[in-house]
Coordinates of C-alpha atoms in Angstrom, one line a residue:
M1 CA -1.3 -2.1 28.9
N2 CA 1.5 -3.1 31.2
S3 CA 1.0 -6.9 31.4
L4 CA 0.2 -9.8 29.2
T5 CA -3.5 -10.7 28.9
F6 CA -5.1 -13.9 27.6
T7 CA -7.8 -13.5 25.0
P8 CA -9.7 -16.8 24.4
P9 CA -11.1 -17.7 21.0
P10 CA -14.3 -15.9 20.2
Q11 CA -16.3 -19.1 20.6
K12 CA -15.6 -22.6 21.8
Q13 CA -14.5 -24.8 19.0
P14 CA -15.6 -28.5 18.8
R15 CA -12.9 -31.2 19.0
I16 CA -13.4 -34.0 16.6
K17 CA -12.6 -37.4 18.2
D18 CA -10.7 -39.6 15.7
N19 CA -8.0 -41.9 16.9
R20 CA -6.9 -42.8 13.4
A21 CA -3.9 -41.0 11.9
A22 CA -3.4 -40.1 8.3
Y23 CA -0.1 -40.7 6.6
D24 CA -0.9 -39.8 3.0
N25 CA -0.9 -36.2 1.7
D26 CA -4.7 -36.2 1.1
G27 CA -5.4 -37.4 4.6
I28 CA -2.9 -35.1 6.2
K29 CA -4.4 -32.1 4.3
R30 CA -7.9 -33.0 5.4
A31 CA -6.8 -33.1 9.0
L32 CA -5.0 -29.8 8.8
L33 CA -8.0 -28.2 7.0
N34 CA -10.2 -29.2 10.0
L35 CA -9.4 -25.9 11.6
E36 CA -12.0 -26.3 14.4
A37 CA -10.2 -29.4 15.7
A38 CA -6.8 -29.9 17.2
C39 CA -4.1 -31.7 15.2
T40 CA -1.9 -34.3 16.8
I41 CA 1.3 -35.0 14.9
V42 CA 2.5 -38.6 15.4
R43 CA 5.3 -41.0 14.4
D44 CA 4.6 -44.6 14.0
E45 CA 6.9 -47.6 14.6
N46 CA 8.2 -47.3 11.0
G47 CA 9.1 -43.6 11.5
R48 CA 6.3 -42.3 9.4
I49 CA 4.9 -38.9 10.3
G50 CA 1.1 -38.7 10.4
I51 CA -1.6 -36.4 11.6
S52 CA -4.9 -37.0 13.5
N53 CA -7.7 -34.8 14.7
G54 CA -8.0 -37.1 17.7
T55 CA -5.7 -38.8 20.1
P56 CA -4.1 -41.8 18.4
V57 CA -2.9 -44.7 20.5
G58 CA 0.2 -46.9 19.9
V59 CA 2.2 -44.1 18.3
Q60 CA 4.6 -41.4 19.5
T61 CA 3.2 -37.9 19.7
V62 CA 5.5 -35.4 18.1
T63 CA 3.6 -32.2 18.8
T64 CA 0.0 -30.9 19.0
L65 CA -1.5 -28.0 17.1
P66 CA -4.5 -26.3 18.8
P67 CA -7.7 -25.5 17.0
I68 CA -7.5 -22.2 15.1
S69 CA -10.3 -20.1 13.8
P70 CA -10.0 -17.3 11.2
Q71 CA -11.7 -15.1 13.9
Q72 CA -8.5 -15.5 16.0
L73 CA -6.3 -13.7 13.4
G74 CA -5.7 -10.0 14.1
D75 CA -6.6 -7.9 17.2
P76 CA -9.6 -9.1 19.2
A77 CA -10.1 -5.4 20.3
F78 CA -10.9 -4.6 16.7
L79 CA -13.6 -7.2 16.6
R80 CA -15.2 -5.9 19.8
F81 CA -14.9 -2.2 18.9
H82 CA -16.6 -2.5 15.5
G83 CA -18.9 -5.5 16.4
V84 CA -17.5 -7.7 13.7
N85 CA -16.5 -11.4 13.6
M86 CA -13.3 -11.2 11.5
A87 CA -10.4 -8.7 11.3
Y88 CA -11.0 -8.3 7.6
T89 CA -12.6 -5.2 6.0
G90 CA -13.5 -3.9 2.6
G91 CA -11.9 -0.5 1.8
A92 CA -13.7 2.4 0.2
M93 CA -13.4 2.6 -3.6
A94 CA -14.6 6.0 -4.8
N95 CA -17.6 6.7 -7.1
G96 CA -19.6 4.0 -5.5
I97 CA -17.4 1.1 -6.6
A98 CA -17.5 0.1 -3.0
S99 CA -21.3 0.0 -3.5
E100 CA -24.3 -0.4 -1.2
E101 CA -24.5 -4.0 -2.3
L102 CA -20.8 -4.6 -1.3
V103 CA -21.2 -2.9 2.1
I104 CA -24.4 -4.8 2.9
A105 CA -22.9 -8.1 1.8
F106 CA -19.9 -7.6 4.1
G107 CA -22.1 -6.4 7.0
Q108 CA -24.6 -9.3 6.7
A109 CA -21.6 -11.6 6.8
G110 CA -20.3 -10.0 10.0
M111 CA -17.6 -7.8 8.5
L112 CA -17.0 -4.1 8.0
C113 CA -16.9 -2.4 4.6
S114 CA -16.7 1.3 3.7
F115 CA -19.0 2.8 1.1
G116 CA -17.1 4.6 -1.7
A117 CA -18.7 8.1 -1.2
A118 CA -15.9 10.1 -2.8
G119 CA -16.8 11.6 -6.2
L120 CA -20.6 11.2 -5.7
V121 CA -23.1 14.1 -5.4
P122 CA -24.7 14.5 -2.0
A123 CA -28.1 13.2 -3.0
R124 CA -26.5 10.0 -4.2
V125 CA -24.6 9.6 -0.9
E126 CA -27.7 10.3 1.2
A127 CA -29.6 7.6 -0.7
A128 CA -26.8 5.2 0.0
I129 CA -26.9 6.0 3.7
K130 CA -30.6 5.3 3.9
R131 CA -30.4 2.0 2.0
I132 CA -27.4 0.7 4.0
Q133 CA -28.9 1.7 7.4
A134 CA -32.2 0.0 6.5
A135 CA -30.3 -3.2 5.6
L136 CA -27.9 -3.0 8.5
P137 CA -29.8 -1.4 11.4
N138 CA -27.2 -2.5 14.0
G139 CA -24.4 -0.8 12.2
R140 CA -21.3 -2.6 10.9
Y141 CA -20.7 -0.3 8.0
A142 CA -18.6 2.8 7.3
F143 CA -18.6 5.7 4.8
N144 CA -15.6 7.2 3.2
L145 CA -14.6 10.7 4.0
I146 CA -12.0 11.9 1.5
H147 CA -9.8 14.9 1.9
S148 CA -10.6 17.4 -0.9
P149 CA -8.0 20.2 -0.9
S150 CA -9.2 21.6 -4.1
E151 CA -12.9 21.3 -3.2
E152 CA -13.3 22.0 0.5
N153 CA -17.0 22.2 0.3
L154 CA -17.2 18.5 -0.5
E155 CA -15.5 17.6 2.7
R156 CA -17.6 20.0 4.7
S157 CA -20.9 18.8 3.2
A158 CA -20.0 15.2 3.7
V159 CA -19.3 15.7 7.4
N160 CA -22.6 17.7 7.7
M161 CA -24.5 14.8 6.1
Y162 CA -22.8 12.1 8.2
L163 CA -23.6 13.9 11.4
Q164 CA -27.2 14.5 10.4
Q165 CA -27.8 11.0 9.2
G166 CA -26.1 9.2 12.1
V167 CA -23.1 7.7 10.3
H168 CA -20.9 6.7 13.2
T169 CA -17.8 5.3 11.4
V170 CA -15.8 6.9 8.6
E171 CA -12.8 5.8 6.7
A172 CA -10.7 9.0 6.3
S173 CA -8.5 8.8 3.2
A174 CA -6.1 11.0 1.1
F175 CA -5.6 13.4 4.0
L176 CA -2.4 15.4 4.0
G177 CA -3.2 16.9 7.3
L178 CA -6.1 17.4 9.7
T179 CA -8.9 19.8 8.7
K180 CA -11.6 21.4 10.9
H181 CA -14.1 19.1 9.2
I182 CA -12.6 15.8 10.2
V183 CA -11.9 17.2 13.7
R184 CA -15.5 18.3 14.0
Y185 CA -16.7 14.9 13.0
R186 CA -14.5 13.2 15.6
V187 CA -14.9 15.5 18.5
S188 CA -18.7 16.2 18.2
G189 CA -19.3 12.5 18.9
L190 CA -17.6 12.4 22.3
S191 CA -19.5 12.1 25.5
Q192 CA -18.8 10.9 29.1
N193 CA -20.4 7.8 30.7
G194 CA -21.5 7.4 34.3
A195 CA -18.1 6.0 35.3
G196 CA -16.3 9.1 34.0
G197 CA -15.0 7.3 30.9
T198 CA -15.0 8.8 27.4
V199 CA -17.5 7.4 25.0
I200 CA -16.4 7.6 21.3
G201 CA -19.6 8.1 19.3
N202 CA -17.9 8.8 16.0
K203 CA -15.2 6.3 15.0
V204 CA -12.4 7.2 12.6
I205 CA -10.4 4.7 10.5
A206 CA -7.6 6.7 8.9
K207 CA -6.1 5.3 5.7
L208 CA -2.6 6.6 5.1
S209 CA 0.9 5.8 3.9
R210 CA 3.1 8.4 5.5
R211 CA 4.5 8.7 9.0
E212 CA 4.0 12.5 9.1
V213 CA 0.3 12.0 8.4
A214 CA 0.1 9.1 10.8
V215 CA 1.4 11.3 13.6
K216 CA -1.5 13.7 13.1
F217 CA -4.1 11.0 13.4
M218 CA -2.4 9.3 16.3
K219 CA -2.3 12.4 18.5
P220 CA -5.3 14.3 20.0
A221 CA -7.0 16.9 17.8
P222 CA -5.0 20.1 17.6
A223 CA -6.1 22.5 20.3
K224 CA -6.3 25.5 17.9
I225 CA -8.8 23.7 15.7
V226 CA -10.7 22.4 18.7
Q227 CA -11.0 25.9 20.3
A228 CA -12.2 27.3 17.0
L229 CA -15.0 24.7 16.9
V230 CA -16.0 25.6 20.4
S231 CA -16.1 29.3 19.4
D232 CA -18.4 28.7 16.5
G233 CA -20.7 26.3 18.4
S234 CA -19.8 23.1 16.5
I235 CA -18.7 21.3 19.7
T236 CA -19.2 21.8 23.4
S237 CA -16.5 22.8 26.0
Q238 CA -16.9 19.3 27.6
Q239 CA -16.2 17.7 24.2
A240 CA -13.1 19.9 23.8
T241 CA -11.8 18.7 27.1
L242 CA -12.5 15.0 26.3
A243 CA -10.7 15.4 22.9
A244 CA -7.4 16.1 24.6
A245 CA -7.2 12.5 25.9
I246 CA -8.1 10.5 22.8
P247 CA -6.4 10.2 19.4
M248 CA -7.9 11.5 16.2
A249 CA -8.3 7.9 14.9
D250 CA -9.2 4.6 16.5
D251 CA -7.6 2.6 13.7
I252 CA -4.8 3.4 11.2
T253 CA -4.9 1.5 7.9
V254 CA -1.4 1.4 6.5
E255 CA -1.9 1.6 2.8
A256 CA 0.9 0.1 0.8
D257 CA 1.0 -0.6 -3.0
S258 CA -2.7 -0.4 -3.7
G259 CA -5.1 0.5 -6.5
G260 CA -6.1 4.1 -6.8
H261 CA -4.3 6.7 -4.7
T262 CA -1.0 5.1 -3.5
D263 CA 2.6 5.9 -2.8
N264 CA 3.5 2.4 -3.9
R265 CA 5.2 1.7 -0.6
P266 CA 6.2 -1.9 0.2
L267 CA 4.1 -3.3 3.1
V268 CA 7.1 -5.1 4.7
N269 CA 8.8 -1.7 5.3
L270 CA 5.8 0.6 5.9
L271 CA 3.7 -1.5 8.4
P272 CA 6.5 -2.1 11.0
S273 CA 7.4 1.6 10.8
I274 CA 3.9 2.8 11.5
I275 CA 3.4 0.2 14.3
A276 CA 6.6 1.4 16.0
L277 CA 5.4 5.0 15.7
R278 CA 2.1 4.0 17.3
D279 CA 4.0 2.4 20.2
E280 CA 6.0 5.6 20.7
I281 CA 2.9 7.8 20.8
Q282 CA 1.1 5.3 23.0
A283 CA 4.0 5.5 25.5
E284 CA 3.7 9.3 25.4
Y285 CA -0.1 9.7 25.7
G286 CA -1.1 6.5 27.5
Y287 CA -4.4 6.2 25.8
A288 CA -7.0 3.9 27.5
Q289 CA -7.4 2.1 24.3
P290 CA -4.3 1.9 22.1
I291 CA -4.7 2.7 18.4
R292 CA -4.9 -0.3 16.2
V293 CA -2.8 -0.5 13.0
G294 CA -4.1 -2.5 10.1
A295 CA -2.7 -3.3 6.6
G296 CA -4.1 -2.6 3.2
G297 CA -2.7 -2.6 -0.3
G298 CA -1.5 -5.9 -1.7
I299 CA -3.8 -8.0 0.4
S300 CA -5.5 -10.5 -1.9
T301 CA -4.4 -14.1 -1.0
P302 CA -4.0 -16.2 2.2
E303 CA -0.3 -15.7 2.0
S304 CA -0.5 -11.9 1.9
A305 CA -3.1 -11.7 4.7
L306 CA -1.1 -14.0 7.0
A307 CA 2.1 -12.0 6.3
A308 CA 0.3 -8.8 7.4
F309 CA -1.0 -10.5 10.6
M310 CA 2.4 -11.9 11.4
M311 CA 3.9 -8.4 11.1
G312 CA 1.5 -7.2 13.7
A313 CA -1.5 -5.9 11.7
A314 CA -4.6 -5.7 13.8
Y315 CA -6.8 -6.2 10.7
V316 CA -6.4 -6.4 6.9
V317 CA -8.2 -4.4 4.2
T318 CA -8.9 -5.5 0.7
G319 CA -9.8 -3.3 -2.3
S320 CA -8.9 -4.4 -5.9
V321 CA -10.2 -8.0 -5.3
N322 CA -13.6 -6.6 -4.2
Q323 CA -13.9 -4.6 -7.3
S324 CA -13.9 -7.8 -9.3
C325 CA -16.8 -9.2 -7.2
V326 CA -20.4 -9.2 -8.4
E327 CA -21.5 -6.8 -5.6
A328 CA -19.1 -4.1 -6.7
G329 CA -20.3 -0.9 -8.5
A330 CA -18.3 -1.8 -11.6
S331 CA -19.6 -2.9 -15.0
E332 CA -19.4 -6.5 -16.2
H333 CA -16.8 -5.5 -18.8
T334 CA -14.6 -4.0 -16.1
R335 CA -14.9 -7.0 -13.8
K336 CA -14.0 -9.3 -16.7
L337 CA -10.9 -7.2 -17.4
L338 CA -9.9 -7.4 -13.7
A339 CA -10.3 -11.1 -13.6
Q340 CA -7.8 -11.4 -16.5
A341 CA -5.2 -9.0 -15.0
E342 CA -1.7 -10.0 -14.1
M343 CA 0.5 -8.4 -11.6
A344 CA 2.4 -6.4 -14.2
D345 CA -0.8 -5.0 -15.8
V346 CA -0.9 -1.9 -13.7
I347 CA 0.5 1.6 -14.2
M348 CA 0.3 5.1 -12.5
A349 CA -1.8 7.8 -14.1
P350 CA -2.9 11.3 -13.2
A351 CA -5.7 11.6 -10.6
A352 CA -8.8 13.7 -11.3
D353 CA -9.3 15.0 -7.7
M354 CA -5.7 16.2 -7.3
F355 CA -4.9 16.8 -11.0
E356 CA -3.2 20.2 -10.6
M357 CA -0.9 18.9 -7.9
G358 CA 0.4 16.2 -10.1
V359 CA -0.9 13.4 -7.9
K360 CA -1.2 10.0 -9.6
L361 CA -3.1 6.8 -8.9
Q362 CA -2.6 3.2 -9.9
V363 CA -4.9 1.8 -12.6
L364 CA -5.2 -1.1 -14.9
K365 CA -3.5 -0.8 -18.3
R366 CA -4.8 -4.0 -19.8
G367 CA -7.6 -3.4 -22.3
T368 CA -7.8 0.4 -21.9
M369 CA -5.9 3.5 -23.2
F370 CA -6.9 5.7 -20.3
P371 CA -3.5 5.8 -18.6
M372 CA -1.8 7.1 -21.8
R373 CA -4.5 9.6 -22.6
A374 CA -4.6 10.9 -19.0
Q375 CA -0.9 11.4 -19.0
K376 CA -1.2 13.3 -22.3
L377 CA -3.6 15.7 -20.8
Y378 CA -1.4 16.3 -17.8
D379 CA 1.6 16.9 -20.1
L380 CA -0.4 19.5 -22.0
Y381 CA -1.5 21.1 -18.7
E382 CA 2.1 21.4 -17.7
Q383 CA 3.2 22.8 -21.1
Y384 CA 0.4 25.4 -21.8
D385 CA -1.3 28.2 -19.7
S386 CA -4.7 27.8 -21.2
I387 CA -6.9 25.8 -23.6
D388 CA -6.5 28.6 -26.2
A389 CA -2.7 28.3 -26.1
I390 CA -2.8 24.7 -27.2
P391 CA -1.9 24.5 -31.0
T392 CA -4.9 24.1 -33.3
A393 CA -3.8 20.6 -34.6
E394 CA -3.3 19.3 -31.1
R395 CA -6.6 20.7 -29.9
A396 CA -8.4 19.0 -32.8
K397 CA -6.8 15.7 -31.9
L398 CA -8.0 16.0 -28.3
E399 CA -11.5 16.8 -29.4
K400 CA -11.6 13.9 -31.8
Q401 CA -9.8 11.1 -29.9
I402 CA -10.2 11.8 -26.2
F403 CA -13.2 14.2 -25.6
R404 CA -15.2 13.3 -28.7
A405 CA -16.7 16.8 -28.5
P406 CA -15.6 20.4 -29.0
L407 CA -13.8 21.6 -25.9
D408 CA -16.2 24.6 -25.7
E409 CA -19.1 22.1 -25.4
V410 CA -17.1 20.2 -22.7
W411 CA -16.7 23.4 -20.7
Q412 CA -20.4 24.0 -20.7
G413 CA -20.8 20.5 -19.2
C414 CA -18.3 21.5 -16.5
I415 CA -20.4 24.6 -15.7
T416 CA -23.5 22.5 -15.3
F417 CA -21.6 19.9 -13.2
F418 CA -19.9 22.3 -10.8
N419 CA -23.0 24.5 -10.4
E420 CA -24.6 21.5 -8.7
R421 CA -21.5 20.1 -7.0
D422 CA -19.2 23.0 -6.0
P423 CA -19.8 26.5 -7.6
E424 CA -16.7 27.8 -5.9
Q425 CA -14.6 25.9 -8.5
L426 CA -16.2 28.0 -11.3
A427 CA -15.5 31.2 -9.4
R428 CA -11.8 30.3 -9.1
A429 CA -11.7 29.5 -12.8
K430 CA -13.1 32.9 -13.9
G431 CA -10.3 34.8 -15.6
N432 CA -7.9 32.0 -14.9
G433 CA -7.1 30.1 -18.1
K434 CA -4.9 27.5 -16.4
R435 CA -7.6 26.7 -13.9
K436 CA -10.3 26.4 -16.6
M437 CA -8.0 24.0 -18.5
A438 CA -7.6 21.9 -15.4
L439 CA -11.4 21.6 -15.0
I440 CA -11.9 20.6 -18.6
F441 CA -9.2 18.0 -18.4
R442 CA -10.7 16.7 -15.2
W443 CA -14.0 16.2 -17.1
Y444 CA -12.3 13.3 -18.9
L445 CA -10.5 11.9 -15.9
G446 CA -13.7 12.1 -13.8
L447 CA -16.1 10.6 -16.4
S448 CA -13.7 7.8 -17.4
S449 CA -14.1 6.3 -14.0
R450 CA -17.9 6.6 -14.2
W451 CA -17.9 5.0 -17.7
S452 CA -16.1 2.0 -16.2
N453 CA -18.6 1.7 -13.4
V454 CA -21.8 2.0 -15.5
G455 CA -20.4 0.2 -18.6
E456 CA -20.7 3.1 -21.0
N457 CA -21.0 1.6 -24.4
G458 CA -18.4 2.8 -26.9
R459 CA -16.1 4.2 -24.2
Q460 CA -14.5 0.9 -23.2
I461 CA -11.1 2.0 -24.4
D462 CA -11.3 5.0 -22.0
Y463 CA -12.3 3.1 -18.9
Q464 CA -10.4 4.2 -15.8
I465 CA -10.1 1.1 -13.6
W466 CA -8.3 1.5 -10.3
C467 CA -6.3 -1.6 -9.6
G468 CA -3.2 -2.7 -7.8
P469 CA -0.9 -5.7 -8.3
A470 CA -2.9 -7.5 -5.7
M471 CA -5.4 -8.2 -8.4
G472 CA -3.0 -10.3 -10.4
A473 CA -1.9 -12.2 -7.3
F474 CA -5.5 -13.0 -6.6
N475 CA -6.1 -14.2 -10.1
D476 CA -3.0 -16.5 -9.9
W477 CA -4.3 -17.9 -6.6
V478 CA -7.8 -18.7 -7.8
R479 CA -6.8 -20.0 -11.3
G480 CA -8.5 -23.4 -11.9
S481 CA -10.8 -23.0 -8.9
R482 CA -14.5 -22.1 -8.6
L483 CA -13.5 -18.4 -8.0
E484 CA -11.7 -18.0 -11.3
P485 CA -14.8 -17.0 -13.3
Y486 CA -15.5 -13.3 -12.7
D487 CA -19.3 -13.9 -12.3
Q488 CA -18.7 -16.4 -9.5
R489 CA -16.9 -14.0 -7.2
H490 CA -18.8 -12.9 -4.1
A491 CA -17.1 -10.5 -1.7
A492 CA -18.0 -12.3 1.6
D493 CA -17.1 -15.7 0.1
V494 CA -13.7 -14.3 -1.1
A495 CA -13.1 -12.9 2.4
E496 CA -13.9 -16.2 4.1
Q497 CA -11.6 -18.1 1.7
I498 CA -8.7 -15.7 2.3
M499 CA -9.0 -15.8 6.0
R500 CA -9.5 -19.6 6.2
G501 CA -6.5 -19.9 4.0
A502 CA -4.4 -17.7 6.2
A503 CA -5.4 -19.8 9.3
Y504 CA -4.4 -23.0 7.4
L505 CA -1.1 -21.5 6.4
Y506 CA -0.5 -20.5 10.0
R507 CA -0.9 -24.2 10.9
L508 CA 1.8 -25.1 8.3
Q509 CA 4.1 -22.6 9.8
Q510 CA 3.6 -24.2 13.2
L511 CA 4.5 -27.5 11.7
K512 CA 7.7 -26.1 10.2
M513 CA 8.7 -24.5 13.5
A514 CA 8.2 -27.9 15.2
G515 CA 10.7 -29.4 12.8
V516 CA 8.1 -31.2 10.6
A517 CA 8.8 -30.9 6.9
V518 CA 5.7 -29.9 4.8
P519 CA 5.4 -31.5 1.3
P520 CA 4.7 -29.1 -1.5
E521 CA 1.4 -30.9 -2.3
I522 CA -0.1 -29.5 0.9
S523 CA 1.8 -26.2 1.2
R524 CA -0.9 -24.1 -0.5
Y525 CA -4.5 -23.4 0.3
R526 CA -6.9 -23.5 -2.6
P527 CA -10.4 -22.0 -2.5
M528 CA -12.9 -24.6 -1.3

């Protein structure tokens, strides 16, 4: 776009006529919280500063604040493209933590949420698709597509299912580079309308934290992969031609210091860098619709949401706070622990899906020994070449304290699991003691997350609970409010409060920029 454009509010807001000005803190805050009405800042004959939602007479007008709606925060193009009413989304949390109930709750409230399909067997994902589509027939949902470098079949089968079942929005996460599967999903949804424009049938939201990965999603699909897909009949020649003029992703979620997979990057550094990269690539390719860049990781309060929007985020994404809500696919015990977490109660621990690569994810350390036990397993993996090479005393300790079963029995469980999920993993482990050891250790890392979700009795000390410091910030914010109890947290309500709070804080910043001092008593937004 080469010129400024004006985007009006999504709907006309009512102006409340009230000629009386408030001069006390309670009255001033009530006026400011009336977001749908303009605020007139006045000075009376005694020099007192007050606020009215109307047009007071007999006083001097200092400045006027226009109405502001939470729907005005972020990029209006994001709202139109996804058919949502707020630039606020729920990110995918694997193993169904971002559950059907969570996705449906967001969708029915007019927001987007991504189902946590990673780690689930195909039949479970298919059942989730059918349930969500039945509840949200007009769309407004997404499904996670996670990169699986160690289990390519999972990525392939997920794309096959999404195309067959009509899933038209995916949140692509943990990608280190583009694969033929994500390219196939993207390009096979392209078509041309009567006016010669390109219609994007399959939307991609890429969640990432590295510039080198962002470049791949911001540019068109690689010609080599596209031509290979044409050759095997996965896409048409026309779709290949259309693919050269659109980016691989419509939206890029910049993932900062989050729960789960994270590079622990600070948002204040990462977001501006990726936005600048987007602008460079937009200047090079001149896309008809520029890529939008959103922010995730650390978003859990009105302050953090507003900070992201002020840095240029088109939308914000929440994760950890949603896991503590009643709709999440997490056990009551887990949600209770999350509601008690403080910002320092998190730690990095080995990840199940990329165990051999040494990849770590951020988890809760309060109330669980999972982080220490998972690290112990990785240290043993690094030290020994096979299960049989582990000293007898050390092996006995593993079987008693961590696995609670003989490792030979655990291996039989791995065989059963991977025969259903990905038999190729067993073939690669045949005759490879190191690979077999990795699969056995991943048994614990994988099940520990499931135990947390289903509330496995007797395994509470082994719960793997993905969590970022945002959870502690949220708990600080809601302390003493109606959202403090873990069983009173509903995802759509939390979203509304964060966004309304961000709009309120924006008003306060407008006051400060107008030279009006804001007393501490009204400088924070509390859940209403």
